[in-house]
């Protein structure tokens, strides 16, 4: 299975390539990219240089243009597709229906992947994208079990890519309203989930309150770590119960499911983490490359290989096991 790895900076791209990534995904430093954080992402020159480096090592680069264009400003997204092709990208990862149609018409030779932001989670919609726009691969939403993925693969003739490690988004992919409601900055329009500019911490009643847009998302006892205030992983009081409503603040780790995902017909394994350091990227990629090679050679996949890199040193298989509350 192809190992698709994150790069938020040119240094991370080189680190991922050197650690054994088959493919790298990255984005431009603007609103076309769903990880549009300050200090991250690529200029046009950096992308061209990164693609040249990856190709010299036998790796591919996929450019994520996976937000939804704003009305009247479509040219920004159109230029991103054109510039990705000019730089030599292997494929573009797209979410917006109109942008996919534009890419198919104006850039027919550029391979098209369907972003997880498109929330394509059944054979009918995946086949529509393949037949209408010649989409070659779909990144499946993180709301499917292994059995559901296998059932989808039996009914489509498109490559499937699934997330196996990193941050776990528990909302319907590409349809997150919580962060947008609180901050006015949309993850799927502006590429910003729980932006740091809206995060504050305050001491209240001997506790540290973590706030997003003025709303308290989590309270931590004095002297204990306070998690980053992400709404879908917030700690709330609901009725008589206080706890995490959707999902604990934990990372996705599906490394033990690699044999099952292979049997299910998955083409590519995706690691989340474009906002992470190059050292983090290198270690995760190196370990997953070893796991993929072990699987190919019929050896057991190493267990618990990345526990120290998970959020709060805890991990979950998320929707793969359908344990969400």
PDB file of C-alpha atoms in Angstrom:
ATOM      1  CA  UNK A   1       0.000   0.000   0.000  1.00  0.00           C
ATOM      2  CA  UNK A   2       1.152   3.509  -0.828  1.00  0.00           C
ATOM      3  CA  UNK A   3       2.224   5.633   2.137  1.00  0.00           C
ATOM      4  CA  UNK A   4       0.927   9.219   1.776  1.00  0.00           C
ATOM      5  CA  UNK A   5       2.666  11.582   4.185  1.00  0.00           C
ATOM      6  CA  UNK A   6       2.202  15.201   5.303  1.00  0.00           C
ATOM      7  CA  UNK A   7       4.450  18.198   4.741  1.00  0.00           C
ATOM      8  CA  UNK A   8       3.656  21.633   6.089  1.00  0.00           C
ATOM      9  CA  UNK A   9       7.081  23.041   5.182  1.00  0.00           C
ATOM     10  CA  UNK A  10       9.816  22.322   2.624  1.00  0.00           C
ATOM     11  CA  UNK A  11      11.949  20.875   5.432  1.00  0.00           C
ATOM     12  CA  UNK A  12       9.166  18.463   6.393  1.00  0.00           C
ATOM     13  CA  UNK A  13       8.780  17.435   2.753  1.00  0.00           C
ATOM     14  CA  UNK A  14      12.436  16.504   2.524  1.00  0.00           C
ATOM     15  CA  UNK A  15      12.262  14.719   5.888  1.00  0.00           C
ATOM     16  CA  UNK A  16       9.254  12.669   4.782  1.00  0.00           C
ATOM     17  CA  UNK A  17      10.918  11.716   1.498  1.00  0.00           C
ATOM     18  CA  UNK A  18      14.123  10.725   3.250  1.00  0.00           C
ATOM     19  CA  UNK A  19      12.181   8.655   5.807  1.00  0.00           C
ATOM     20  CA  UNK A  20      10.555   6.551   3.096  1.00  0.00           C
ATOM     21  CA  UNK A  21       7.304   8.225   2.039  1.00  0.00           C
ATOM     22  CA  UNK A  22       5.931   7.037  -1.283  1.00  0.00           C
ATOM     23  CA  UNK A  23       3.939  10.264  -1.699  1.00  0.00           C
ATOM     24  CA  UNK A  24       3.838  13.659  -0.007  1.00  0.00           C
ATOM     25  CA  UNK A  25       0.796  15.921   0.247  1.00  0.00           C
ATOM     26  CA  UNK A  26       1.110  19.649   0.825  1.00  0.00           C
ATOM     27  CA  UNK A  27      -0.586  22.937  -0.053  1.00  0.00           C
ATOM     28  CA  UNK A  28      -0.105  26.571  -0.950  1.00  0.00           C
ATOM     29  CA  UNK A  29       0.082  29.281   1.733  1.00  0.00           C
ATOM     30  CA  UNK A  30      -3.389  30.681   1.110  1.00  0.00           C
ATOM     31  CA  UNK A  31      -7.116  29.973   1.476  1.00  0.00           C
ATOM     32  CA  UNK A  32      -7.033  27.152  -1.100  1.00  0.00           C
ATOM     33  CA  UNK A  33      -5.527  24.878   1.527  1.00  0.00           C
ATOM     34  CA  UNK A  34      -7.440  23.319   4.441  1.00  0.00           C
ATOM     35  CA  UNK A  35      -4.395  23.674   6.702  1.00  0.00           C
ATOM     36  CA  UNK A  36      -3.951  27.409   6.235  1.00  0.00           C
ATOM     37  CA  UNK A  37      -1.973  28.173   9.392  1.00  0.00           C
ATOM     38  CA  UNK A  38       0.583  30.986   9.818  1.00  0.00           C
ATOM     39  CA  UNK A  39       4.136  29.877   9.106  1.00  0.00           C
ATOM     40  CA  UNK A  40       3.103  26.753   7.209  1.00  0.00           C
ATOM     41  CA  UNK A  41       2.736  25.693   3.582  1.00  0.00           C
ATOM     42  CA  UNK A  42       4.462  26.467   0.309  1.00  0.00           C
ATOM     43  CA  UNK A  43       5.149  29.323  -2.048  1.00  0.00           C
ATOM     44  CA  UNK A  44       5.130  28.497  -5.764  1.00  0.00           C
ATOM     45  CA  UNK A  45       8.916  28.366  -5.838  1.00  0.00           C
ATOM     46  CA  UNK A  46       9.102  26.135  -2.757  1.00  0.00           C
ATOM     47  CA  UNK A  47       6.591  23.725  -4.254  1.00  0.00           C
ATOM     48  CA  UNK A  48       8.517  23.408  -7.520  1.00  0.00           C
ATOM     49  CA  UNK A  49      11.749  22.806  -5.607  1.00  0.00           C
ATOM     50  CA  UNK A  50      10.065  20.267  -3.299  1.00  0.00           C
ATOM     51  CA  UNK A  51       8.573  18.349  -6.226  1.00  0.00           C
ATOM     52  CA  UNK A  52      11.968  18.206  -7.925  1.00  0.00           C
ATOM     53  CA  UNK A  53      13.530  16.822  -4.726  1.00  0.00           C
ATOM     54  CA  UNK A  54      10.790  14.229  -4.274  1.00  0.00           C
ATOM     55  CA  UNK A  55      11.057  13.076  -7.883  1.00  0.00           C
ATOM     56  CA  UNK A  56      14.823  12.716  -7.555  1.00  0.00           C
ATOM     57  CA  UNK A  57      14.187  10.233  -4.742  1.00  0.00           C
ATOM     58  CA  UNK A  58      11.373   8.365  -6.493  1.00  0.00           C
ATOM     59  CA  UNK A  59       8.511   9.952  -4.514  1.00  0.00           C
ATOM     60  CA  UNK A  60       5.392  11.800  -5.714  1.00  0.00           C
ATOM     61  CA  UNK A  61       3.838  15.084  -4.540  1.00  0.00           C
ATOM     62  CA  UNK A  62       0.081  15.624  -4.245  1.00  0.00           C
ATOM     63  CA  UNK A  63      -1.139  19.217  -3.872  1.00  0.00           C
ATOM     64  CA  UNK A  64      -4.159  19.757  -1.621  1.00  0.00           C
ATOM     65  CA  UNK A  65      -6.463  22.455  -3.041  1.00  0.00           C
ATOM     66  CA  UNK A  66      -9.217  21.207  -0.809  1.00  0.00           C
ATOM     67  CA  UNK A  67     -11.212  24.180   0.422  1.00  0.00           C
ATOM     68  CA  UNK A  68     -14.372  25.546  -1.185  1.00  0.00           C
ATOM     69  CA  UNK A  69     -13.937  28.668  -3.372  1.00  0.00           C
ATOM     70  CA  UNK A  70     -15.702  31.829  -2.283  1.00  0.00           C
ATOM     71  CA  UNK A  71     -18.109  33.377  -4.770  1.00  0.00           C
ATOM     72  CA  UNK A  72     -16.436  35.972  -6.952  1.00  0.00           C
ATOM     73  CA  UNK A  73     -12.933  34.839  -5.989  1.00  0.00           C
ATOM     74  CA  UNK A  74     -12.679  31.616  -7.974  1.00  0.00           C
ATOM     75  CA  UNK A  75      -9.510  32.786  -9.728  1.00  0.00           C
ATOM     76  CA  UNK A  76      -7.432  32.087  -6.605  1.00  0.00           C
ATOM     77  CA  UNK A  77      -8.399  28.403  -6.759  1.00  0.00           C
ATOM     78  CA  UNK A  78      -8.078  28.215 -10.547  1.00  0.00           C
ATOM     79  CA  UNK A  79      -4.537  29.610 -10.336  1.00  0.00           C
ATOM     80  CA  UNK A  80      -3.657  27.077  -7.636  1.00  0.00           C
ATOM     81  CA  UNK A  81      -4.625  24.180  -9.917  1.00  0.00           C
ATOM     82  CA  UNK A  82      -2.680  25.652 -12.835  1.00  0.00           C
ATOM     83  CA  UNK A  83       0.367  26.348 -10.683  1.00  0.00           C
ATOM     84  CA  UNK A  84       0.341  22.838  -9.207  1.00  0.00           C
ATOM     85  CA  UNK A  85       0.384  21.373 -12.704  1.00  0.00           C
ATOM     86  CA  UNK A  86       3.140  23.769 -13.806  1.00  0.00           C
ATOM     87  CA  UNK A  87       5.276  22.772 -10.817  1.00  0.00           C
ATOM     88  CA  UNK A  88       5.026  19.095 -11.811  1.00  0.00           C
ATOM     89  CA  UNK A  89       2.607  17.774  -9.176  1.00  0.00           C
ATOM     90  CA  UNK A  90       1.576  14.151  -9.572  1.00  0.00           C
ATOM     91  CA  UNK A  91      -2.029  15.010  -8.628  1.00  0.00           C
ATOM     92  CA  UNK A  92      -4.270  17.632  -7.068  1.00  0.00           C
ATOM     93  CA  UNK A  93      -6.585  16.827  -4.166  1.00  0.00           C
ATOM     94  CA  UNK A  94      -9.891  18.651  -4.702  1.00  0.00           C
ATOM     95  CA  UNK A  95     -13.170  18.962  -2.783  1.00  0.00           C
ATOM     96  CA  UNK A  96     -15.368  21.515  -4.559  1.00  0.00           C
ATOM     97  CA  UNK A  97     -17.572  20.198  -7.361  1.00  0.00           C
ATOM     98  CA  UNK A  98     -17.113  23.298  -9.516  1.00  0.00           C
ATOM     99  CA  UNK A  99     -13.332  23.250  -9.072  1.00  0.00           C
ATOM    100  CA  UNK A 100     -13.181  19.570  -9.991  1.00  0.00           C
ATOM    101  CA  UNK A 101     -15.169  20.331 -13.155  1.00  0.00           C
ATOM    102  CA  UNK A 102     -12.786  23.214 -13.925  1.00  0.00           C
ATOM    103  CA  UNK A 103      -9.707  21.012 -13.450  1.00  0.00           C
ATOM    104  CA  UNK A 104     -11.157  18.242 -15.631  1.00  0.00           C
ATOM    105  CA  UNK A 105     -11.955  20.696 -18.434  1.00  0.00           C
ATOM    106  CA  UNK A 106      -8.908  22.979 -18.315  1.00  0.00           C
ATOM    107  CA  UNK A 107      -6.241  20.557 -17.030  1.00  0.00           C
ATOM    108  CA  UNK A 108      -7.264  17.120 -18.344  1.00  0.00           C
ATOM    109  CA  UNK A 109      -3.748  15.717 -18.043  1.00  0.00           C
ATOM    110  CA  UNK A 110      -3.500  16.494 -14.327  1.00  0.00           C
ATOM    111  CA  UNK A 111      -4.498  13.553 -12.149  1.00  0.00           C
ATOM    112  CA  UNK A 112      -7.441  14.319  -9.844  1.00  0.00           C
ATOM    113  CA  UNK A 113      -7.987  12.935  -6.336  1.00  0.00           C
ATOM    114  CA  UNK A 114     -11.174  13.563  -4.352  1.00  0.00           C
ATOM    115  CA  UNK A 115     -10.447  15.148  -0.971  1.00  0.00           C
ATOM    116  CA  UNK A 116     -11.861  13.839   2.275  1.00  0.00           C
ATOM    117  CA  UNK A 117     -13.497  17.286   2.473  1.00  0.00           C
ATOM    118  CA  UNK A 118     -15.910  16.154  -0.261  1.00  0.00           C
ATOM    119  CA  UNK A 119     -17.369  13.598   2.195  1.00  0.00           C
ATOM    120  CA  UNK A 120     -17.838  10.906  -0.465  1.00  0.00           C
ATOM    121  CA  UNK A 121     -18.851   7.901   1.607  1.00  0.00           C
ATOM    122  CA  UNK A 122     -20.835   5.591  -0.706  1.00  0.00           C
ATOM    123  CA  UNK A 123     -20.302   3.896  -4.082  1.00  0.00           C
ATOM    124  CA  UNK A 124     -22.907   5.972  -5.929  1.00  0.00           C
ATOM    125  CA  UNK A 125     -21.242   9.339  -5.317  1.00  0.00           C
ATOM    126  CA  UNK A 126     -17.722   7.958  -5.821  1.00  0.00           C
ATOM    127  CA  UNK A 127     -18.725   6.435  -9.158  1.00  0.00           C
ATOM    128  CA  UNK A 128     -20.330   9.742 -10.152  1.00  0.00           C
ATOM    129  CA  UNK A 129     -17.052  11.605  -9.617  1.00  0.00           C
ATOM    130  CA  UNK A 130     -15.105   8.907 -11.466  1.00  0.00           C
ATOM    131  CA  UNK A 131     -17.433   8.747 -14.470  1.00  0.00           C
ATOM    132  CA  UNK A 132     -18.078  12.487 -14.746  1.00  0.00           C
ATOM    133  CA  UNK A 133     -14.666  13.958 -13.904  1.00  0.00           C
ATOM    134  CA  UNK A 134     -12.286  10.983 -14.251  1.00  0.00           C
ATOM    135  CA  UNK A 135     -11.315  11.122 -10.574  1.00  0.00           C
ATOM    136  CA  UNK A 136      -8.693   8.444  -9.964  1.00  0.00           C
ATOM    137  CA  UNK A 137      -8.685   8.258  -6.162  1.00  0.00           C
ATOM    138  CA  UNK A 138     -10.997   9.108  -3.286  1.00  0.00           C
ATOM    139  CA  UNK A 139      -9.848   9.895   0.260  1.00  0.00           C
ATOM    140  CA  UNK A 140     -12.531   8.226   2.365  1.00  0.00           C
ATOM    141  CA  UNK A 141     -14.100  10.033   5.339  1.00  0.00           C
ATOM    142  CA  UNK A 142     -13.066   9.000   8.842  1.00  0.00           C
ATOM    143  CA  UNK A 143     -16.573   7.729   9.615  1.00  0.00           C
ATOM    144  CA  UNK A 144     -16.326   4.286   7.986  1.00  0.00           C
ATOM    145  CA  UNK A 145     -15.552   0.885   9.454  1.00  0.00           C
ATOM    146  CA  UNK A 146     -13.169  -1.528   7.717  1.00  0.00           C
ATOM    147  CA  UNK A 147     -16.157  -3.625   6.656  1.00  0.00           C
ATOM    148  CA  UNK A 148     -17.837  -0.586   5.109  1.00  0.00           C
ATOM    149  CA  UNK A 149     -14.640   0.301   3.250  1.00  0.00           C
ATOM    150  CA  UNK A 150     -14.439  -3.226   1.864  1.00  0.00           C
ATOM    151  CA  UNK A 151     -18.067  -3.039   0.710  1.00  0.00           C
ATOM    152  CA  UNK A 152     -17.417   0.288  -1.068  1.00  0.00           C
ATOM    153  CA  UNK A 153     -14.309  -1.077  -2.798  1.00  0.00           C
ATOM    154  CA  UNK A 154     -16.315  -3.977  -4.224  1.00  0.00           C
ATOM    155  CA  UNK A 155     -18.571  -1.524  -6.061  1.00  0.00           C
ATOM    156  CA  UNK A 156     -16.100   1.035  -7.408  1.00  0.00           C
ATOM    157  CA  UNK A 157     -13.175   1.098  -9.817  1.00  0.00           C
ATOM    158  CA  UNK A 158     -11.340   3.925  -8.084  1.00  0.00           C
ATOM    159  CA  UNK A 159      -8.355   3.892  -5.737  1.00  0.00           C
ATOM    160  CA  UNK A 160      -9.199   4.439  -2.078  1.00  0.00           C
ATOM    161  CA  UNK A 161      -7.057   6.250   0.488  1.00  0.00           C
ATOM    162  CA  UNK A 162      -7.732   6.145   4.217  1.00  0.00           C
ATOM    163  CA  UNK A 163      -6.334   7.921   7.289  1.00  0.00           C
ATOM    164  CA  UNK A 164      -4.290   5.735   9.633  1.00  0.00           C
ATOM    165  CA  UNK A 165      -2.515   8.112  12.036  1.00  0.00           C
ATOM    166  CA  UNK A 166      -2.652  11.628  13.481  1.00  0.00           C
ATOM    167  CA  UNK A 167      -5.314  14.115  14.416  1.00  0.00           C
ATOM    168  CA  UNK A 168      -8.828  12.740  14.379  1.00  0.00           C
ATOM    169  CA  UNK A 169     -11.608  14.921  13.023  1.00  0.00           C
ATOM    170  CA  UNK A 170     -14.881  13.625  14.413  1.00  0.00           C
ATOM    171  CA  UNK A 171     -17.205  15.843  12.383  1.00  0.00           C
ATOM    172  CA  UNK A 172     -18.688  14.904   9.016  1.00  0.00           C
ATOM    173  CA  UNK A 173     -15.747  15.570   6.729  1.00  0.00           C
ATOM    174  CA  UNK A 174     -15.911  18.942   5.019  1.00  0.00           C
ATOM    175  CA  UNK A 175     -19.084  19.851   6.855  1.00  0.00           C
ATOM    176  CA  UNK A 176     -17.744  21.156  10.178  1.00  0.00           C
ATOM    177  CA  UNK A 177     -19.925  23.925  11.587  1.00  0.00           C
ATOM    178  CA  UNK A 178     -18.749  24.134  15.199  1.00  0.00           C
ATOM    179  CA  UNK A 179     -15.490  26.055  14.742  1.00  0.00           C
ATOM    180  CA  UNK A 180     -17.111  28.278  12.104  1.00  0.00           C
ATOM    181  CA  UNK A 181     -19.957  29.154  14.465  1.00  0.00           C
ATOM    182  CA  UNK A 182     -17.659  30.153  17.306  1.00  0.00           C
ATOM    183  CA  UNK A 183     -14.866  31.949  15.423  1.00  0.00           C
ATOM    184  CA  UNK A 184     -16.329  33.018  12.090  1.00  0.00           C
ATOM    185  CA  UNK A 185     -13.413  31.247  10.385  1.00  0.00           C
ATOM    186  CA  UNK A 186     -14.413  28.104   8.530  1.00  0.00           C
ATOM    187  CA  UNK A 187     -12.220  24.990   8.308  1.00  0.00           C
ATOM    188  CA  UNK A 188     -13.563  24.160   4.861  1.00  0.00           C
ATOM    189  CA  UNK A 189     -13.734  27.731   3.521  1.00  0.00           C
ATOM    190  CA  UNK A 190     -10.703  29.381   5.098  1.00  0.00           C
ATOM    191  CA  UNK A 191      -8.758  26.264   6.044  1.00  0.00           C
ATOM    192  CA  UNK A 192      -8.654  27.125   9.747  1.00  0.00           C
ATOM    193  CA  UNK A 193     -10.015  24.919  12.537  1.00  0.00           C
ATOM    194  CA  UNK A 194      -9.914  26.477  16.021  1.00  0.00           C
ATOM    195  CA  UNK A 195      -7.505  29.236  14.910  1.00  0.00           C
ATOM    196  CA  UNK A 196      -4.849  30.214  17.444  1.00  0.00           C
ATOM    197  CA  UNK A 197      -5.868  33.872  17.098  1.00  0.00           C
ATOM    198  CA  UNK A 198      -9.136  32.989  18.866  1.00  0.00           C
ATOM    199  CA  UNK A 199      -7.605  30.853  21.649  1.00  0.00           C
ATOM    200  CA  UNK A 200      -7.091  32.189  25.176  1.00  0.00           C
ATOM    201  CA  UNK A 201      -6.331  30.682  28.584  1.00  0.00           C
ATOM    202  CA  UNK A 202      -7.528  32.223  31.846  1.00  0.00           C
ATOM    203  CA  UNK A 203      -7.285  31.299  35.528  1.00  0.00           C
ATOM    204  CA  UNK A 204     -10.767  31.021  37.020  1.00  0.00           C
ATOM    205  CA  UNK A 205     -11.651  29.568  40.445  1.00  0.00           C
ATOM    206  CA  UNK A 206      -8.330  27.753  40.849  1.00  0.00           C
ATOM    207  CA  UNK A 207      -8.714  26.224  37.383  1.00  0.00           C
ATOM    208  CA  UNK A 208      -7.256  27.006  33.978  1.00  0.00           C
ATOM    209  CA  UNK A 209      -9.997  27.656  31.454  1.00  0.00           C
ATOM    210  CA  UNK A 210      -9.168  27.016  27.797  1.00  0.00           C
ATOM    211  CA  UNK A 211     -11.344  29.211  25.609  1.00  0.00           C
ATOM    212  CA  UNK A 212     -12.143  29.491  21.926  1.00  0.00           C
ATOM    213  CA  UNK A 213     -13.762  32.688  20.691  1.00  0.00           C
ATOM    214  CA  UNK A 214     -14.641  33.617  24.276  1.00  0.00           C
ATOM    215  CA  UNK A 215     -16.359  30.290  24.996  1.00  0.00           C
ATOM    216  CA  UNK A 216     -14.913  27.954  27.617  1.00  0.00           C
ATOM    217  CA  UNK A 217     -14.146  24.613  25.970  1.00  0.00           C
ATOM    218  CA  UNK A 218     -12.239  22.897  28.773  1.00  0.00           C
ATOM    219  CA  UNK A 219     -11.263  23.422  32.417  1.00  0.00           C
ATOM    220  CA  UNK A 220      -8.142  21.912  33.940  1.00  0.00           C
ATOM    221  CA  UNK A 221      -7.217  21.704  37.594  1.00  0.00           C
ATOM    222  CA  UNK A 222      -4.324  23.877  38.680  1.00  0.00           C
ATOM    223  CA  UNK A 223      -1.005  22.287  37.758  1.00  0.00           C
ATOM    224  CA  UNK A 224      -2.457  19.909  35.179  1.00  0.00           C
ATOM    225  CA  UNK A 225      -2.085  20.357  31.403  1.00  0.00           C
ATOM    226  CA  UNK A 226      -4.923  22.123  29.592  1.00  0.00           C
ATOM    227  CA  UNK A 227      -5.652  20.715  26.117  1.00  0.00           C
ATOM    228  CA  UNK A 228      -5.949  22.896  23.052  1.00  0.00           C
ATOM    229  CA  UNK A 229      -9.573  24.079  22.867  1.00  0.00           C
ATOM    230  CA  UNK A 230     -11.032  22.208  19.900  1.00  0.00           C
ATOM    231  CA  UNK A 231     -14.810  22.153  20.085  1.00  0.00           C
ATOM    232  CA  UNK A 232     -15.396  18.593  18.925  1.00  0.00           C
ATOM    233  CA  UNK A 233     -13.013  17.377  21.647  1.00  0.00           C
ATOM    234  CA  UNK A 234     -14.227  19.739  24.354  1.00  0.00           C
ATOM    235  CA  UNK A 235     -15.255  18.701  27.844  1.00  0.00           C
ATOM    236  CA  UNK A 236     -18.855  19.701  28.545  1.00  0.00           C
ATOM    237  CA  UNK A 237     -21.623  19.137  31.052  1.00  0.00           C
ATOM    238  CA  UNK A 238     -24.594  17.439  29.433  1.00  0.00           C
ATOM    239  CA  UNK A 239     -27.409  16.653  31.860  1.00  0.00           C
ATOM    240  CA  UNK A 240     -25.846  14.997  34.863  1.00  0.00           C
ATOM    241  CA  UNK A 241     -22.703  13.914  33.027  1.00  0.00           C
ATOM    242  CA  UNK A 242     -19.496  15.858  32.542  1.00  0.00           C
ATOM    243  CA  UNK A 243     -17.060  14.603  29.935  1.00  0.00           C
ATOM    244  CA  UNK A 244     -16.076  14.497  26.279  1.00  0.00           C
ATOM    245  CA  UNK A 245     -19.253  14.555  24.246  1.00  0.00           C
ATOM    246  CA  UNK A 246     -17.936  13.330  20.889  1.00  0.00           C
ATOM    247  CA  UNK A 247     -14.436  11.939  21.341  1.00  0.00           C
ATOM    248  CA  UNK A 248     -11.629  12.096  23.886  1.00  0.00           C
ATOM    249  CA  UNK A 249      -8.632  14.295  22.953  1.00  0.00           C
ATOM    250  CA  UNK A 250      -6.726  11.374  21.437  1.00  0.00           C
ATOM    251  CA  UNK A 251      -4.970  10.656  18.164  1.00  0.00           C
ATOM    252  CA  UNK A 252      -6.004   8.190  15.503  1.00  0.00           C
ATOM    253  CA  UNK A 253      -3.761   5.134  15.334  1.00  0.00           C
ATOM    254  CA  UNK A 254      -4.953   2.405  12.982  1.00  0.00           C
ATOM    255  CA  UNK A 255      -1.573   0.694  12.604  1.00  0.00           C
ATOM    256  CA  UNK A 256      -2.934  -2.590  13.968  1.00  0.00           C
ATOM    257  CA  UNK A 257      -5.630  -2.526  11.284  1.00  0.00           C
ATOM    258  CA  UNK A 258      -3.200  -2.440   8.348  1.00  0.00           C
ATOM    259  CA  UNK A 259      -3.704  -6.136   7.448  1.00  0.00           C
ATOM    260  CA  UNK A 260      -7.488  -5.689   7.488  1.00  0.00           C
ATOM    261  CA  UNK A 261      -7.282  -2.491   5.418  1.00  0.00           C
ATOM    262  CA  UNK A 262      -5.098  -4.275   2.879  1.00  0.00           C
ATOM    263  CA  UNK A 263      -7.624  -7.107   2.629  1.00  0.00           C
ATOM    264  CA  UNK A 264     -10.384  -4.510   2.239  1.00  0.00           C
ATOM    265  CA  UNK A 265      -8.710  -3.275  -0.949  1.00  0.00           C
ATOM    266  CA  UNK A 266      -7.286   0.031   0.290  1.00  0.00           C
ATOM    267  CA  UNK A 267      -4.717   1.563  -2.085  1.00  0.00           C
ATOM    268  CA  UNK A 268      -3.103   4.200   0.100  1.00  0.00           C
ATOM    269  CA  UNK A 269      -2.549   4.982   3.788  1.00  0.00           C
ATOM    270  CA  UNK A 270      -2.664   8.636   4.823  1.00  0.00           C
ATOM    271  CA  UNK A 271      -0.888  10.210   7.793  1.00  0.00           C
ATOM    272  CA  UNK A 272      -2.281  13.489   9.148  1.00  0.00           C
ATOM    273  CA  UNK A 273       0.099  16.166  10.443  1.00  0.00           C
ATOM    274  CA  UNK A 274       0.979  19.041   8.146  1.00  0.00           C
ATOM    275  CA  UNK A 275       1.201  21.289  11.206  1.00  0.00           C
ATOM    276  CA  UNK A 276       3.715  18.975  12.898  1.00  0.00           C
ATOM    277  CA  UNK A 277       7.501  19.307  13.067  1.00  0.00           C
ATOM    278  CA  UNK A 278       9.826  17.645  10.585  1.00  0.00           C
ATOM    279  CA  UNK A 279      11.174  15.417  13.390  1.00  0.00           C
ATOM    280  CA  UNK A 280       7.638  14.178  14.123  1.00  0.00           C
ATOM    281  CA  UNK A 281       6.971  13.596  10.423  1.00  0.00           C
ATOM    282  CA  UNK A 282      10.223  11.692   9.958  1.00  0.00           C
ATOM    283  CA  UNK A 283       9.602   9.384  12.912  1.00  0.00           C
ATOM    284  CA  UNK A 284       6.007   8.601  11.966  1.00  0.00           C
ATOM    285  CA  UNK A 285       6.870   7.975   8.316  1.00  0.00           C
ATOM    286  CA  UNK A 286       9.839   5.784   9.182  1.00  0.00           C
ATOM    287  CA  UNK A 287       7.719   3.609  11.464  1.00  0.00           C
ATOM    288  CA  UNK A 288       4.829   3.273   9.029  1.00  0.00           C
ATOM    289  CA  UNK A 289       7.185   2.447   6.165  1.00  0.00           C
ATOM    290  CA  UNK A 290       8.555  -0.377   8.302  1.00  0.00           C
ATOM    291  CA  UNK A 291       5.013  -1.537   9.053  1.00  0.00           C
ATOM    292  CA  UNK A 292       4.012  -1.526   5.369  1.00  0.00           C
ATOM    293  CA  UNK A 293       7.126  -3.461   4.426  1.00  0.00           C
ATOM    294  CA  UNK A 294       6.487  -5.990   7.211  1.00  0.00           C
ATOM    295  CA  UNK A 295       2.968  -6.510   5.904  1.00  0.00           C
ATOM    296  CA  UNK A 296       4.226  -7.007   2.335  1.00  0.00           C
ATOM    297  CA  UNK A 297       6.727  -9.582   3.543  1.00  0.00           C
ATOM    298  CA  UNK A 298       4.199 -11.484   5.636  1.00  0.00           C
ATOM    299  CA  UNK A 299       5.689 -10.454   8.970  1.00  0.00           C
ATOM    300  CA  UNK A 300       3.637  -9.140  11.928  1.00  0.00           C
ATOM    301  CA  UNK A 301       3.010  -5.397  11.982  1.00  0.00           C
ATOM    302  CA  UNK A 302       4.840  -3.892  15.030  1.00  0.00           C
ATOM    303  CA  UNK A 303       2.340  -2.943  17.751  1.00  0.00           C
ATOM    304  CA  UNK A 304       2.358   0.323  19.708  1.00  0.00           C
ATOM    305  CA  UNK A 305       5.210   1.713  17.649  1.00  0.00           C
ATOM    306  CA  UNK A 306       4.169   5.363  17.900  1.00  0.00           C
ATOM    307  CA  UNK A 307       2.408   5.640  21.257  1.00  0.00           C
ATOM    308  CA  UNK A 308       4.701   8.447  22.412  1.00  0.00           C
ATOM    309  CA  UNK A 309       3.653  10.650  19.492  1.00  0.00           C
ATOM    310  CA  UNK A 310      -0.100  10.490  20.017  1.00  0.00           C
ATOM    311  CA  UNK A 311      -2.179  13.292  21.513  1.00  0.00           C
ATOM    312  CA  UNK A 312      -1.959  12.985  25.292  1.00  0.00           C
ATOM    313  CA  UNK A 313      -0.122   9.684  24.779  1.00  0.00           C
ATOM    314  CA  UNK A 314      -3.469   8.059  24.051  1.00  0.00           C
ATOM    315  CA  UNK A 315      -4.835   6.708  20.801  1.00  0.00           C
ATOM    316  CA  UNK A 316      -8.074   5.461  19.339  1.00  0.00           C
ATOM    317  CA  UNK A 317      -9.168   3.538  16.275  1.00  0.00           C
ATOM    318  CA  UNK A 318     -12.053   6.005  16.050  1.00  0.00           C
ATOM    319  CA  UNK A 319     -14.841   5.193  13.656  1.00  0.00           C
ATOM    320  CA  UNK A 320     -13.026   2.119  12.356  1.00  0.00           C
ATOM    321  CA  UNK A 321     -14.419   0.395  15.448  1.00  0.00           C
ATOM    322  CA  UNK A 322     -17.614   2.510  15.683  1.00  0.00           C
ATOM    323  CA  UNK A 323     -17.091   3.395  19.350  1.00  0.00           C
ATOM    324  CA  UNK A 324     -18.097   7.057  19.185  1.00  0.00           C
ATOM    325  CA  UNK A 325     -20.623   8.236  21.688  1.00  0.00           C
TER     326      UNK A 325
END
